[in-house]
XYZ file of C-alpha atoms in Angstrom:
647
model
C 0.000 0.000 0.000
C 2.877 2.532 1.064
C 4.199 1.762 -2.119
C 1.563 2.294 -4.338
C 0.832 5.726 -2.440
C 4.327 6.559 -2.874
C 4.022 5.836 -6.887
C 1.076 8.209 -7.595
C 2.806 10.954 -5.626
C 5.942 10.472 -7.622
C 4.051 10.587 -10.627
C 2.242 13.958 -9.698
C 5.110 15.372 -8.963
C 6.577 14.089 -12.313
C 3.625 15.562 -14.812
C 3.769 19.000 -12.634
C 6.931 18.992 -13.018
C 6.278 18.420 -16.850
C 3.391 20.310 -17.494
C 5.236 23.762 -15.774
C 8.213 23.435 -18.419
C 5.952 22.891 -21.318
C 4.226 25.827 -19.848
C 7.253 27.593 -19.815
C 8.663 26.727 -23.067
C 5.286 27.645 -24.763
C 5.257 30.637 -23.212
C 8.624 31.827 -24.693
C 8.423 30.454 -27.640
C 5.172 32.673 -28.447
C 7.234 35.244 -27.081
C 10.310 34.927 -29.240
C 7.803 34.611 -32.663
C 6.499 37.895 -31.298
C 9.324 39.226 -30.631
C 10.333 38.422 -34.250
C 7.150 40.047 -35.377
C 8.043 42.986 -34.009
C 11.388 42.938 -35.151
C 10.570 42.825 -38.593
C 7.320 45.369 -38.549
C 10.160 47.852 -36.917
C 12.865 46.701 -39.284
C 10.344 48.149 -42.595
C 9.422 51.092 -40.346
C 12.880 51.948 -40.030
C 14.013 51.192 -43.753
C 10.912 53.242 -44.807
C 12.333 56.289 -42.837
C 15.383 55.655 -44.403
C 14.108 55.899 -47.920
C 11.824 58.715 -46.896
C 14.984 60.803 -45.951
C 16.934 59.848 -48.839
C 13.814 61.062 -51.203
C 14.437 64.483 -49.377
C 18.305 64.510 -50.419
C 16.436 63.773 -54.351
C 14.912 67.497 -53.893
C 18.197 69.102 -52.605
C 20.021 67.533 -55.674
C 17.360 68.820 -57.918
C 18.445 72.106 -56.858
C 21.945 71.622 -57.215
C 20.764 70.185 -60.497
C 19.182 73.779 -61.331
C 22.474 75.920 -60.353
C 24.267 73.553 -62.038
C 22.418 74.161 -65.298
C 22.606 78.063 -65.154
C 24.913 81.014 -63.861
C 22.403 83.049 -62.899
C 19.588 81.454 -60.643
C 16.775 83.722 -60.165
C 14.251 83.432 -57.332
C 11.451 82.952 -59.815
C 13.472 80.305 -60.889
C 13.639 78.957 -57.529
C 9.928 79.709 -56.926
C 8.698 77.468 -60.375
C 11.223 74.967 -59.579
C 10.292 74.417 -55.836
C 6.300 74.442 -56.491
C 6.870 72.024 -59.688
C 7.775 69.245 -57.060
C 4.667 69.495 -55.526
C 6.426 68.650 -51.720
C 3.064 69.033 -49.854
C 2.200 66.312 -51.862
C 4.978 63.700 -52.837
C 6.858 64.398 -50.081
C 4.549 66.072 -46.732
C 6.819 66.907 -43.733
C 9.239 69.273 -45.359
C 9.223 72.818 -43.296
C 10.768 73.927 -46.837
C 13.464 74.077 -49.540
C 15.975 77.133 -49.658
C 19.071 78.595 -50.852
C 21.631 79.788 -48.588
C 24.302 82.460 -50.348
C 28.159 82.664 -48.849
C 28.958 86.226 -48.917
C 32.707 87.601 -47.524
C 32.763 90.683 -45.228
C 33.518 92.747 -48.267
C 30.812 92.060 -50.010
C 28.152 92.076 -47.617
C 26.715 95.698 -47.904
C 26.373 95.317 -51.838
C 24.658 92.399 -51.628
C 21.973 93.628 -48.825
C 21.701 96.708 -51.033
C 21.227 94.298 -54.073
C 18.465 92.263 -52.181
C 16.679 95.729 -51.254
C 16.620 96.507 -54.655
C 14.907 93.553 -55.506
C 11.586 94.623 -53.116
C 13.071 93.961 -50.343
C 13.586 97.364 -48.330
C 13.566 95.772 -44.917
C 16.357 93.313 -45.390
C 19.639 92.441 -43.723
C 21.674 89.797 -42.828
C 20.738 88.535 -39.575
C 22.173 88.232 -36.402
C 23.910 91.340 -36.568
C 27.933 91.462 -36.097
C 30.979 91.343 -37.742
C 32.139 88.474 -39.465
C 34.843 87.062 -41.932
C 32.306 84.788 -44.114
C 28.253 85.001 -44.285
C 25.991 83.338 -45.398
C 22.432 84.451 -46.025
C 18.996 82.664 -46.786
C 17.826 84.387 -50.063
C 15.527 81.872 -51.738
C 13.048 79.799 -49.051
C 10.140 78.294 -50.700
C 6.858 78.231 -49.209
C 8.308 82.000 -48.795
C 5.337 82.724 -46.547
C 4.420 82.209 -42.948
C 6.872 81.128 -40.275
C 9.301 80.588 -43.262
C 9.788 84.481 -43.301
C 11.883 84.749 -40.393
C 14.387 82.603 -42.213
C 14.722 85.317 -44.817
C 18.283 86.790 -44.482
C 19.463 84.373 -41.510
C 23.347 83.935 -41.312
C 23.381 80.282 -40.661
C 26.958 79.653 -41.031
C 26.955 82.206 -37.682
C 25.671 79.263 -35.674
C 27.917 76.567 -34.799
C 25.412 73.733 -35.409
C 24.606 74.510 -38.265
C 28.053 75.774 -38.971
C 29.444 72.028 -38.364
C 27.325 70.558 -41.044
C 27.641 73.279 -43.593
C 31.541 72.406 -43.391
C 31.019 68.934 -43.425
C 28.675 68.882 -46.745
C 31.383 71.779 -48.194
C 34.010 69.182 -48.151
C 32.384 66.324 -48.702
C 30.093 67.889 -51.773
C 27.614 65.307 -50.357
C 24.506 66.056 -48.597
C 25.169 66.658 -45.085
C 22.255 66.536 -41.978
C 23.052 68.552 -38.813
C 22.643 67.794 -35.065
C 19.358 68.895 -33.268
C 18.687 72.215 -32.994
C 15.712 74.895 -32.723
C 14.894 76.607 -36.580
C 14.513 80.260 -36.527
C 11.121 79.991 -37.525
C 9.483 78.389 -34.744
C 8.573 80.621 -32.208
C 5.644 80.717 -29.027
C 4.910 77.890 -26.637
C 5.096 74.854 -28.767
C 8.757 74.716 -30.121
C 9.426 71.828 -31.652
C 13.352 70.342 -32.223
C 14.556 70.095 -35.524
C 17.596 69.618 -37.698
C 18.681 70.890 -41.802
C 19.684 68.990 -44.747
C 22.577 70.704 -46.906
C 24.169 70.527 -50.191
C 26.814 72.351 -51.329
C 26.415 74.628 -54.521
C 29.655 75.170 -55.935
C 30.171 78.077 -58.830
C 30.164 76.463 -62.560
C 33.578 76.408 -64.359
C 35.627 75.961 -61.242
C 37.245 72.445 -60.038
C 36.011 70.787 -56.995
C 37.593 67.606 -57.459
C 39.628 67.652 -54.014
C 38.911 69.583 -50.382
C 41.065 72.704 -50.906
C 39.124 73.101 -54.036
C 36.017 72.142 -53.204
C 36.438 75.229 -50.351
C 37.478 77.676 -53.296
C 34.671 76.715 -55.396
C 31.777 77.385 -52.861
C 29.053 79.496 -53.751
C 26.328 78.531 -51.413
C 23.665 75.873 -49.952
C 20.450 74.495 -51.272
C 18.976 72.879 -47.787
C 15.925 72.343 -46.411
C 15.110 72.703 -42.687
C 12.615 70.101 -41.057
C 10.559 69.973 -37.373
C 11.018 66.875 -36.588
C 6.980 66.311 -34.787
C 5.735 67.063 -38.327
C 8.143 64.940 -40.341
C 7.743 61.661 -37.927
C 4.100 62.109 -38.084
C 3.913 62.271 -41.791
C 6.511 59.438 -42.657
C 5.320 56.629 -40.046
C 3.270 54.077 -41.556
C 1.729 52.139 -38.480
C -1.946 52.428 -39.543
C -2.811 49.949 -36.855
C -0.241 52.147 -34.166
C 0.910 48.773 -32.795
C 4.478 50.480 -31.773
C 5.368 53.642 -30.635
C 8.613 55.233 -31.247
C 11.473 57.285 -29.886
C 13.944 59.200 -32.536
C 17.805 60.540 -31.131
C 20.399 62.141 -32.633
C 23.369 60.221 -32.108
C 22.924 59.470 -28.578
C 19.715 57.267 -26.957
C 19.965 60.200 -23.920
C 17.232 62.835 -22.763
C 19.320 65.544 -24.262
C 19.649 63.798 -27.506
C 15.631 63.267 -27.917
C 14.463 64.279 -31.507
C 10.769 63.046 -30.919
C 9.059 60.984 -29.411
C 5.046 59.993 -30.086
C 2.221 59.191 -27.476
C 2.412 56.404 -24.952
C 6.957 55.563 -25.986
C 7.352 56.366 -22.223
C 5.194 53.146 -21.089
C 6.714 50.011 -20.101
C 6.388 47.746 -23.160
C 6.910 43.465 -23.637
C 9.308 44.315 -26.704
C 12.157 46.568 -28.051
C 14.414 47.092 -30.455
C 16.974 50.148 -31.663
C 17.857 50.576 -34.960
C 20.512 52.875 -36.087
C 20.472 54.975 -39.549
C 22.784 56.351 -40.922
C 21.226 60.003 -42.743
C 23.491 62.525 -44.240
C 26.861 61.857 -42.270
C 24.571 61.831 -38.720
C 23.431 58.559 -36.559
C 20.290 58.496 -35.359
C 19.410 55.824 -33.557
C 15.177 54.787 -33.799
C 13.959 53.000 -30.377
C 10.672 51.102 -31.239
C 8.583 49.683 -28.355
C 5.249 47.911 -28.640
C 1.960 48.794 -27.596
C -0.982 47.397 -26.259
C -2.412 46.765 -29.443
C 0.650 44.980 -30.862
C 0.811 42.693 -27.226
C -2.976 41.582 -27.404
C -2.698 40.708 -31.463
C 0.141 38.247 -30.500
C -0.524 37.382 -27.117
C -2.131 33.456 -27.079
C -3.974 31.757 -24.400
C -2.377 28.474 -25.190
C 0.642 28.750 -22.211
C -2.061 29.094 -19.729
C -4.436 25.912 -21.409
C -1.476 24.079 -21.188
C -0.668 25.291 -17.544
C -3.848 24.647 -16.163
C -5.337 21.754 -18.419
C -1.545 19.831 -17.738
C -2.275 20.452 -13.735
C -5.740 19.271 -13.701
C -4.296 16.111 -15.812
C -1.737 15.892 -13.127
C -4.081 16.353 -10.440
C -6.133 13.376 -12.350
C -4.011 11.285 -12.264
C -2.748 11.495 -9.100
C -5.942 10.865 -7.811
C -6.617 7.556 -9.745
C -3.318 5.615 -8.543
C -4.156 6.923 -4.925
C -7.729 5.672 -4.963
C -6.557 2.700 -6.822
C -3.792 2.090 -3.708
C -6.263 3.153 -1.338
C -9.676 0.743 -2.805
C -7.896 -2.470 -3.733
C -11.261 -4.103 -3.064
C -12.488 -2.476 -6.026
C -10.404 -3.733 -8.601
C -13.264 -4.436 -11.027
C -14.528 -1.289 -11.253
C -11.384 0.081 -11.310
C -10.469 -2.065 -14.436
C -13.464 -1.256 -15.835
C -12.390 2.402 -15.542
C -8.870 1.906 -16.906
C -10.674 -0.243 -19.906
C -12.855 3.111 -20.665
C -9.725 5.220 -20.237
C -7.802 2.804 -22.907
C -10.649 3.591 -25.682
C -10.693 7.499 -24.902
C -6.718 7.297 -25.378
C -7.120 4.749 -28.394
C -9.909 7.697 -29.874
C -7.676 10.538 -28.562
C -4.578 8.554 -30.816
C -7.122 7.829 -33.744
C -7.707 11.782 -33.505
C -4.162 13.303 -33.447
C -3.468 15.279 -36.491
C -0.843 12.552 -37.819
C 0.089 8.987 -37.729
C 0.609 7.049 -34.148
C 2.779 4.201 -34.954
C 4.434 1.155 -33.044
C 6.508 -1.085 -34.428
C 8.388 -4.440 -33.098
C 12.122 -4.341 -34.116
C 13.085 -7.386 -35.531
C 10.005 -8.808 -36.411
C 9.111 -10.300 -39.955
C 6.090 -8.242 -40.166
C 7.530 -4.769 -37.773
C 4.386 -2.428 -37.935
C 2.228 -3.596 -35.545
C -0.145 -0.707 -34.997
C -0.365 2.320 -37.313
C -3.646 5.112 -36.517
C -5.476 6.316 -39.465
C -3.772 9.453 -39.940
C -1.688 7.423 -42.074
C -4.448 7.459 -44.911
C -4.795 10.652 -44.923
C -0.757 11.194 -44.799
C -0.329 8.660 -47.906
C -3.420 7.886 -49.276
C -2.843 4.246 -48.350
C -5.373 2.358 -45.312
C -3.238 1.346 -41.785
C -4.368 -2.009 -42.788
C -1.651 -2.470 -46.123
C 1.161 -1.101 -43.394
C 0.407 -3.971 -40.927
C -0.401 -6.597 -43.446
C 3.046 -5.660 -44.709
C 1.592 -5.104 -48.175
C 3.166 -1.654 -48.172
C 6.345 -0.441 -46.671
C 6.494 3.076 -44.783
C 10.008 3.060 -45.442
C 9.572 2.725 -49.327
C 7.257 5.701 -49.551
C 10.548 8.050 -48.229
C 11.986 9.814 -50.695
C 15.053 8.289 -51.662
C 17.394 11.257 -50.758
C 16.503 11.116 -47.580
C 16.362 7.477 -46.412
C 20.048 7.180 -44.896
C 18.736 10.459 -42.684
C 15.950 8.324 -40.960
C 17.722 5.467 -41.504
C 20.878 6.945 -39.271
C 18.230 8.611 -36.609
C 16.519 5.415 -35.538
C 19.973 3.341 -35.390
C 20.823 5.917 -33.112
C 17.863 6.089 -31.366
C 17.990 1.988 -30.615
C 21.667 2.397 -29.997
C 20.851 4.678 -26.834
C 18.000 3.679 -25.973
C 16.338 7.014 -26.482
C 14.250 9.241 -28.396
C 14.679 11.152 -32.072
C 12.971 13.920 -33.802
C 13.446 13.625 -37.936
C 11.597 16.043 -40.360
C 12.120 14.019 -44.054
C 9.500 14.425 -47.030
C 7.623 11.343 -48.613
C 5.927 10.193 -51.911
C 2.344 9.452 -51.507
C -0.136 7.488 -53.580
C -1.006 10.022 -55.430
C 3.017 10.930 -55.892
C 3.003 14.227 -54.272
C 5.972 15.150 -52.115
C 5.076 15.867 -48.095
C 7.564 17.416 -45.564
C 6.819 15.155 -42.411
C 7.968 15.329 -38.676
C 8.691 11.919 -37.421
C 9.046 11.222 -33.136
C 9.606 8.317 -32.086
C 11.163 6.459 -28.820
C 12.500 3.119 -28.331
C 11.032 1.022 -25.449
C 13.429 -2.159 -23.899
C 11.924 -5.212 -22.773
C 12.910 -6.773 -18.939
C 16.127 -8.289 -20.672
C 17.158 -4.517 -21.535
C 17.033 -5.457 -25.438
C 15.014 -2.635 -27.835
C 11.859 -4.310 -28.423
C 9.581 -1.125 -29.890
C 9.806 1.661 -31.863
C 6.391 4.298 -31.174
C 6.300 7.855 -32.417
C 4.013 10.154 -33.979
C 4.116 11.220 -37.846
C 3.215 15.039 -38.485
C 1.984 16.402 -41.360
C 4.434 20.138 -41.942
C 4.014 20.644 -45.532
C 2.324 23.767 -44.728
C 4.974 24.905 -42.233
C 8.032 24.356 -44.689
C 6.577 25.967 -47.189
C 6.025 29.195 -44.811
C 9.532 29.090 -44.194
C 10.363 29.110 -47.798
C 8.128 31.819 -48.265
C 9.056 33.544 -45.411
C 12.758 33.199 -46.531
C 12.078 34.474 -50.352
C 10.638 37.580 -48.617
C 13.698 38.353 -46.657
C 16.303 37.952 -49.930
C 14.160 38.867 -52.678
C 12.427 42.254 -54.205
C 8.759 42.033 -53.680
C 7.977 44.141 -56.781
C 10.470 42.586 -59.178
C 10.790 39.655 -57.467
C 14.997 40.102 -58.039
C 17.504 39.586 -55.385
C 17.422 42.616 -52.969
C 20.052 44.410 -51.399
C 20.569 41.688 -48.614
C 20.879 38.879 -51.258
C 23.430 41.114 -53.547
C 25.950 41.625 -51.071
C 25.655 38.132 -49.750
C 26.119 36.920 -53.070
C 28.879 39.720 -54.060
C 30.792 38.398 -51.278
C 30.800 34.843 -52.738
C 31.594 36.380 -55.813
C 34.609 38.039 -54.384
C 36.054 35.000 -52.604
C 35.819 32.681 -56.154
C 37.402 35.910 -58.155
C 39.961 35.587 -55.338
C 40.243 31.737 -55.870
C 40.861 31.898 -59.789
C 42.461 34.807 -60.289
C 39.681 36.294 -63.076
C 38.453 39.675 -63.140
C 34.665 40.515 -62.850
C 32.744 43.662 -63.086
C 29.854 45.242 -61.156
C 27.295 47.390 -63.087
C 25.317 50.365 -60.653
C 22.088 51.237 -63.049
C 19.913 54.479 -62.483
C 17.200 54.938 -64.118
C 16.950 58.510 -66.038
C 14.170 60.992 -65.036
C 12.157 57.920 -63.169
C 10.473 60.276 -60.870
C 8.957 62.241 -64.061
C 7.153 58.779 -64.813
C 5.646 58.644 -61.670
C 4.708 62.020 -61.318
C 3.182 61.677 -65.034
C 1.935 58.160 -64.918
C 1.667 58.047 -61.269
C 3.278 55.367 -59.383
C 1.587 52.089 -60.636
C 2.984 52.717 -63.952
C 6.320 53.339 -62.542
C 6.422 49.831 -60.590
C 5.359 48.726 -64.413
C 8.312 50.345 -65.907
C 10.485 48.525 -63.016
C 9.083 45.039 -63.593
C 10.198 45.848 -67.015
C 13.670 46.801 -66.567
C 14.207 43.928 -64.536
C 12.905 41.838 -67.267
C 15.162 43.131 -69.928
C 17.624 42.659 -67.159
C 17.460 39.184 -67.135
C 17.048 38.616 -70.739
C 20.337 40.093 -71.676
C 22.915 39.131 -68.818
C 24.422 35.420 -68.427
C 22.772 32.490 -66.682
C 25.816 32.997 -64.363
C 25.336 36.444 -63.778
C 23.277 38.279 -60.301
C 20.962 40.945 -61.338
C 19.839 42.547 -58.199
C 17.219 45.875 -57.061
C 19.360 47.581 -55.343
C 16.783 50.447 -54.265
C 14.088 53.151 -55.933
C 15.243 52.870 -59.640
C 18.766 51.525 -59.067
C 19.501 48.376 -60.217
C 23.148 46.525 -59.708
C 24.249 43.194 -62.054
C 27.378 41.287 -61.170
C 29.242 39.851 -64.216
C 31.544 37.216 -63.380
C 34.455 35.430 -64.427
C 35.523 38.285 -67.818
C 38.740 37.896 -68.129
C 42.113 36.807 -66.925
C 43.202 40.855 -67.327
C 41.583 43.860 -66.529
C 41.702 45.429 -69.716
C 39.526 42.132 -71.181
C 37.326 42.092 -68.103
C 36.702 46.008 -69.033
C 36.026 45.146 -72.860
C 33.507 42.457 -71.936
C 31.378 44.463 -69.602
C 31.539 47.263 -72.458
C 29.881 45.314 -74.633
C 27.591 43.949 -72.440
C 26.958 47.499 -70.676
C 26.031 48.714 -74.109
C 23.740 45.837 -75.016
C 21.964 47.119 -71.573
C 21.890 50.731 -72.240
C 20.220 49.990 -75.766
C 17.375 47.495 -74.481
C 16.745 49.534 -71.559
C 16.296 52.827 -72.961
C 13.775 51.569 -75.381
C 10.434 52.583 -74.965
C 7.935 51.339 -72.288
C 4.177 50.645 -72.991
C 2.080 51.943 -70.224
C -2.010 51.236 -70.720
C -1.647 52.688 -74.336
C 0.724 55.195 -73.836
C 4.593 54.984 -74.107
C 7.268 56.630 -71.860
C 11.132 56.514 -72.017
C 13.718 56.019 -69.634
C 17.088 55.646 -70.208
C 19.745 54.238 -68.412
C 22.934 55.703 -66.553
C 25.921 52.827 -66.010
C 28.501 53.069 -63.938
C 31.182 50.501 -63.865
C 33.883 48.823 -61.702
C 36.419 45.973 -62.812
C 36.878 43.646 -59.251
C 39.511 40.699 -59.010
C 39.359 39.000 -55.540
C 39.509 41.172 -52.496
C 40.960 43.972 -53.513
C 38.520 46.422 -52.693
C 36.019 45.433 -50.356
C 31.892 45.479 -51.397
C 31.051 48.649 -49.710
C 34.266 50.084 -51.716
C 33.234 48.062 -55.231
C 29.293 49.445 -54.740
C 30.443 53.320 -53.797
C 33.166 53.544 -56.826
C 30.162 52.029 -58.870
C 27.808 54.775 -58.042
C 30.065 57.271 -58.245
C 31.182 55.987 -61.967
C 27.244 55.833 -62.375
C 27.160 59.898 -61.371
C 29.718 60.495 -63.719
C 27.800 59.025 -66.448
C 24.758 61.304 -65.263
C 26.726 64.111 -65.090
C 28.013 63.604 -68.953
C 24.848 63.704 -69.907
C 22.716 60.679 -69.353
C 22.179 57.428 -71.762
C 26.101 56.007 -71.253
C 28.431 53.824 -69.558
C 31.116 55.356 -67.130
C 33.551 53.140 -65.667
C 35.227 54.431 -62.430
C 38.463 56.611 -62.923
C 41.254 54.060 -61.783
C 40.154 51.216 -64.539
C 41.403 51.821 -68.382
C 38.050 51.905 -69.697
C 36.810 56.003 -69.807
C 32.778 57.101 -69.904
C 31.298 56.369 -73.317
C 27.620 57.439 -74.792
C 24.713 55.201 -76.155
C 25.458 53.663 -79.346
């Protein structure tokens, strides 16, 4: 009796024991797919951001585009080139878009004189004092409203904005500065904010290095933002299940750019991301909210909690009244006989197959539920007749898998967990899980072999899906930028191997933007599902052709040449055969548009420069073409091939 008392408390202890961990385990493993959830919602919110700020540094180029194009700006110009963009509507949360003169000390009273002339009698360069170099705001578009107090402001006076003008001056890039308060807010409800600039550098004169870069400079095109307006027109969280934090540089109090409704709550997940925006790091903390915690929150820890006690509890309670009413042993068995057809309809139930087989038996399955019919298409009965073998129906590449995991299994006495695909009647392929454990007889020999076969077709092919999203464009359905430089690095490391030269191609897309604005933006995803076509129709089986973002496309050509020079006369002729098939004309709903292509080139041989360096002297080779005029190949400066046009 003490025994059998001692047995049912052992085993309570046992399935408590039990049922907590798998409690526990469920618990964080809902936790961790939320938390992956989460991580990827934040990831696209962040990347979105990203390619919201970089649309912003499209305008200021625009307008480096315009002084470019003429001596003389005027600030009608400015005025019909700022309202042609249509910012309020392609791209709301811009304060504005302006053009910031450098003026030296001698010069400054002719040009405030100039400026009065111009209808202007009240202006002057503001803050007042004496000072080496100026610079002045003279064009601002919307020039209305709180803009106005920006007319005539010396930003180069501030050392903020100071830092950043220097930095874009010698970098000729656009350049973002810290935080700091624009001169047109004003009252109660300030808001931090921070300026975009790109230098403006006078036509004719060389700014090929630093020092001349700093003799060349004529000004800024910039554009200041308030942060409160720009976050709340670039997030796209229509549900709100996150809120989010934005700081410049630093995650401190002092460093806070913004920061929306309910960020300062305790939340169930996190995650920073850092981005990198015009020479600044900002660093974007995401936390959930409620409404992100109660879509993935599941009930299913606590069922299994509380329905794994009670079963505990259960059975606790049937080996003590079992030790405690001996006498009753009938009813009892009659009991345990009603408890062996609920499990034997419970097994019969499972989504799957319950199997046991006898190892070394003539005839080894010896019981086999009917989830195997609807698994194979074939009745338990042909498995246990032996008219049909299980193990035939595995596909054939992966028999010495299962084959090796029960050996093992029988070898230790243990348990194994296999996932394998098989061939059913109908000769479909399934992705199965197969558990099974080996039971020993009194002698200690393995005797059976049960488990449990699981249908995870469906799961497997989530994952594929799941991993073609995270490598591949959705629109054009190309390798994205992940996939490119994980495939440019393999790339590099066979170049390396063999010693042959191979050559990466950075494609931009000429006046895109005009198409959308025209067409709108449906037609422009059009004309990118067609470039990437053409793409692929005229580049080796070999080669990677790859979205690389917006309108820029990158293909890696492999394997050219054992020189440069040949690797440079291969991806010539095959830049060429690019430039013609992509600037042919695109059929949009009955209408045709054109846009050509701008190539720029770099010749690689094993790890000589690394990808960041191969994908920046690409672009800049790209620019080059651009800047010759559009419709041509440029390879980058140190190679032996120069920029040619379209043939």
């Amino acid at each position: 009796m003490f025994d059998r008392k001692a047995v049912a408390w052992i085993v309570l202890g046992l399935t408590v024991i039990l049922t907590i961990g798998l409690w526990r385990y469920s618990t964080m493993e809902f936790a961790r797919r939320a938390n992956e959830i989460f991580r990827d919602a934040t990831e696209k919110q962040a990347a979105h951001l990203l390619d919201r700020m970089q649309d912003y540094e499209q305008v200021l180029r625009g307008g480096a585009a315009l002084f470019a194009a003429s001596d003389s700006v005027s600030r009608e110009e400015w005025h019909t080139y700022v309202g042609m963009l249509k910012l309020d509507h392609s791209l709301p949360g811009i304060q504005g878009t302006g053009f910031a003169l450098m003026i030296p000390e001698s010069a400054r009273r002719a040009h405030e004189h100039s400026v009065r002339r111009e209808g202007f009698p009240a202006y002057a360069i503001h803050p007042a004092g004496d000072r080496a170099l100026y610079s002045s705001i003279v064009y601002l578009e919307p020039f209305s409203g709180s803009n106005l107090r920006a007319f005539g402001y010396d930003m180069y006076s501030d050392p903020v904005r100071r830092e950043a003008m220097e930095r874009a001056r010698d970098s000729g890039q656009p350049e973002m500065s810290a935080k700091i308060t624009l001169v047109q807010e004003a009252g109660q409800r300030k808001q931090p904010g921070f300026l975009i600039y790109l230098p403006i550098y006078r036509n004719g004169m060389p700014h090929d290095t630093v020092a001349a870069r700093r003799r060349a400079l004529f000004g800024f095109v910039y554009s200041p933002f308030r942060v409160a307006d720009l976050m709340n027109k670039v997030l796209n969280d229509p549900g709100r299940e996150f809120e989010i934090s934005l700081f410049d540089d630093r995650a401190t109090a002092d460093n806070l750019l913004f920061s929306s409704a309910g960020s300062g709550r305790a939340s169930r997940y996190a995650a920073d991301h850092v981005l990198s925006i015009g020479g600044r790091r900002w660093i974007a903390r995401f936390k959930s909210n409620p409404a992100f915690e109660a879509r993935t929150e599941s009930a299913q820890p606590l069922t299994i909690l509380f329905g794994g006690l009670l079963l505990s509890m259960l059975f606790f309670y049937v080996l003590y009244m079992n030790a405690r009413h001996r006498r009753a042993m009938h009813d009892v068995a009659e009991k345990l006989q009603a408890s062996l057809d609920n499990f034997r309809a419970l097994v019969e139930n499972v989504p799957g197959a319950v199997f046991r087989i006898e190892l070394g038996a003539s005839s080894p399955m010896q019981q086999i539920s009917q989830g195997i019919h609807a698994l194979t298409g074939e009745p338990p009965e042909r498995f246990v007749s032996g008219a049909i073998s299980y193990a035939g129906l595995i596909h054939p590449h992966d028999r010495s898998l299962v084959s090796r995991a029960i050996t093992q299994a029988i070898a230790t006495r243990g348990v194994y967990t296999i996932e394998y695909r098989i061939r059913t009647v109908e000769e479909r392929l399934r992705w199965v899980s197969e558990q099974g454990r080996v039971t020993s007889n009194q002698t200690g020999h393995a005797q059976w072999l049960d488990g449990l076969i699981l249908d995870i077709s469906e799961r497997k092919a989530a994952e594929i899906m799941i991993r073609d999203l995270a490598y591949n464009d959705p629109l054009t359905e190309l390798p994205n930028r992940r996939l490119l430089l994980d495939r440019l690095k393999h790339q590099l490391a066979a170049s390396s191997r063999s010693g042959r030269y191979g050559a990466l191609l950075f494609i931009d897309m000429d006046h895109f933007k005009a198409i959308n604005d025209t067409f709108g933006h449906e037609a422009g995803d059009q004309v990118l599902k067609e470039v990437a076509r053409r793409l692929l129709a005229n580049v080796r089986e070999s080669d990677t052709v790859a979205r690389f973002g917006g309108d820029e496309f990158v293909v890696i050509l492999d394997s050219l040449g054992d020189t440069a020079a040949a690797a440079a006369a291969e991806a010539n002729e095959l830049g060429h055969k690019i430039l013609d098939k992509l600037a042919q004309p695109y059929r949009l709903a009955g209408d045709f548009c054109t846009s050509t292509p701008s190539i720029g080139i770099v010749i690689f041989c094993g790890h000589a420069a690394s990808m960041d360096q191969l994908i920046k002297r690409a672009d800049t080779a790209m620019y080059e073409a651009k800047s010759a005029g559009r419709n041509r190949i440029a390879f980058h400066s140190d190679l032996p091939t120069t920029a040619t046009g379209a043939e």
